[in-house]
């Protein structure tokens, strides 16, 4: 073994983080009179319990130039790290969280690994807090919006010019489905996280595809209520991809069928699925970033 080296802390642009806040969080959220009180209360908990837990990763001692696989294994987020990050983004100080994801990036962690092992589970955890009434809609909206910011910081898409007005989503239900609650909830969280959302509920597959052709959308989100609607969903996705003004459009799907079997998302032609509304926001950002990086090239 070579001489051990202490992990270097990345430099975090605090002013940049503050500017990004207005990009990834809807202005309506900040108009709430109690936002400052919420953040102060949560920040106190974060400072006392959560930040020390995450910062221990920054002082790990690792051998010189170990294989990337060993580094990723050593840094694999635990359930405590996931819940810790979730509480960090509920507070008002993101510097520790940004440092954390940048350290992971600099050590060779891929975007996909970061998403699957840390950010998506953290968003799912926020959704669970909301389901248990331990956090309300505003708390979770702020948290998931900041997870978006971490994702964009990790891959650098937030620095690409001319993309601010392209964070647009087309939300629809699979033709024939009657229950719009799930899709409506996803829309609420997307809007709270700074997305421009157009709804195409109660439309035929052809009408949904026409909407996708009428305006540039980065992402299309579709919900499905049951397995018997999967053929209609697959046909709708096919038409969206054929007719979309954005030929690189990302497609995400959601519903109990995909919660039980996430692999079905690829089988019906989608790019990914989300277990709940907060994770749908993060999935939309992931798909947006992939498109943004392609446009930049």
CSV table of N, CA, C and O in Angstrom, one decimal, residues 1 6 39 68 73 80 88 90 92 158-159 179 182 223 237 249 260:
chain,number,residue,atom,x,y,z
A,1,UNK,N,0.8,-1.2,0.0
A,1,UNK,CA,0.0,0.0,0.0
A,1,UNK,C,0.9,1.3,0.0
A,1,UNK,O,1.9,1.3,0.7
A,6,UNK,N,-5.3,12.3,2.5
A,6,UNK,CA,-6.5,12.8,2.9
A,6,UNK,C,-7.3,13.3,1.7
A,6,UNK,O,-6.8,14.0,0.8
A,39,UNK,N,-37.2,26.5,7.6
A,39,UNK,CA,-35.8,26.3,7.3
A,39,UNK,C,-34.9,26.4,8.6
A,39,UNK,O,-34.0,25.7,8.8
A,68,UNK,N,-11.1,2.5,-9.2
A,68,UNK,CA,-12.4,3.2,-9.0
A,68,UNK,C,-13.4,2.4,-8.3
A,68,UNK,O,-14.2,2.8,-7.5
A,73,UNK,N,-17.1,1.4,-3.9
A,73,UNK,CA,-17.6,0.5,-2.9
A,73,UNK,C,-17.4,1.1,-1.5
A,73,UNK,O,-18.3,1.0,-0.6
A,80,UNK,N,-28.3,5.4,6.3
A,80,UNK,CA,-28.1,6.6,7.1
A,80,UNK,C,-27.7,7.8,6.3
A,80,UNK,O,-28.1,9.0,6.5
A,88,UNK,N,-30.6,17.1,5.0
A,88,UNK,CA,-29.8,18.2,4.6
A,88,UNK,C,-30.6,19.1,3.6
A,88,UNK,O,-30.6,20.4,3.8
A,90,UNK,N,-33.7,19.5,3.3
A,90,UNK,CA,-34.8,20.1,4.0
A,90,UNK,C,-34.4,21.3,4.7
A,90,UNK,O,-35.3,22.2,5.0
A,92,UNK,N,-31.5,24.7,5.3
A,92,UNK,CA,-31.2,25.9,4.5
A,92,UNK,C,-29.8,26.0,4.0
A,92,UNK,O,-29.4,26.9,3.3
A,158,UNK,N,-26.2,22.8,-15.1
A,158,UNK,CA,-26.7,24.1,-14.7
A,158,UNK,C,-25.8,25.3,-15.2
A,158,UNK,O,-26.3,26.4,-15.2
A,159,UNK,N,-24.7,25.0,-15.7
A,159,UNK,CA,-23.8,26.0,-16.3
A,159,UNK,C,-24.0,26.2,-17.8
A,159,UNK,O,-23.4,27.1,-18.4
A,179,UNK,N,-58.3,7.7,-13.5
A,179,UNK,CA,-57.9,8.4,-12.2
A,179,UNK,C,-56.7,9.3,-12.5
A,179,UNK,O,-55.6,8.8,-12.8
A,182,UNK,N,-52.7,10.7,-9.3
A,182,UNK,CA,-51.3,10.5,-9.3
A,182,UNK,C,-50.6,11.5,-10.3
A,182,UNK,O,-49.6,12.1,-9.9
A,223,UNK,N,-48.8,8.4,-16.8
A,223,UNK,CA,-49.1,7.5,-15.7
A,223,UNK,C,-50.0,6.4,-16.3
A,223,UNK,O,-50.8,6.6,-17.2
A,237,UNK,N,-46.5,6.3,-26.2
A,237,UNK,CA,-45.0,6.6,-26.2
A,237,UNK,C,-44.5,6.6,-27.6
A,237,UNK,O,-43.7,7.5,-28.0
A,249,UNK,N,-36.7,13.8,-26.8
A,249,UNK,CA,-37.5,13.9,-25.7
A,249,UNK,C,-37.4,12.7,-24.7
A,249,UNK,O,-37.3,11.6,-25.2
A,260,UNK,N,-44.1,-2.1,-8.9
A,260,UNK,CA,-43.9,-3.6,-8.7
A,260,UNK,C,-42.8,-4.1,-9.6
A,260,UNK,O,-42.1,-5.0,-9.2
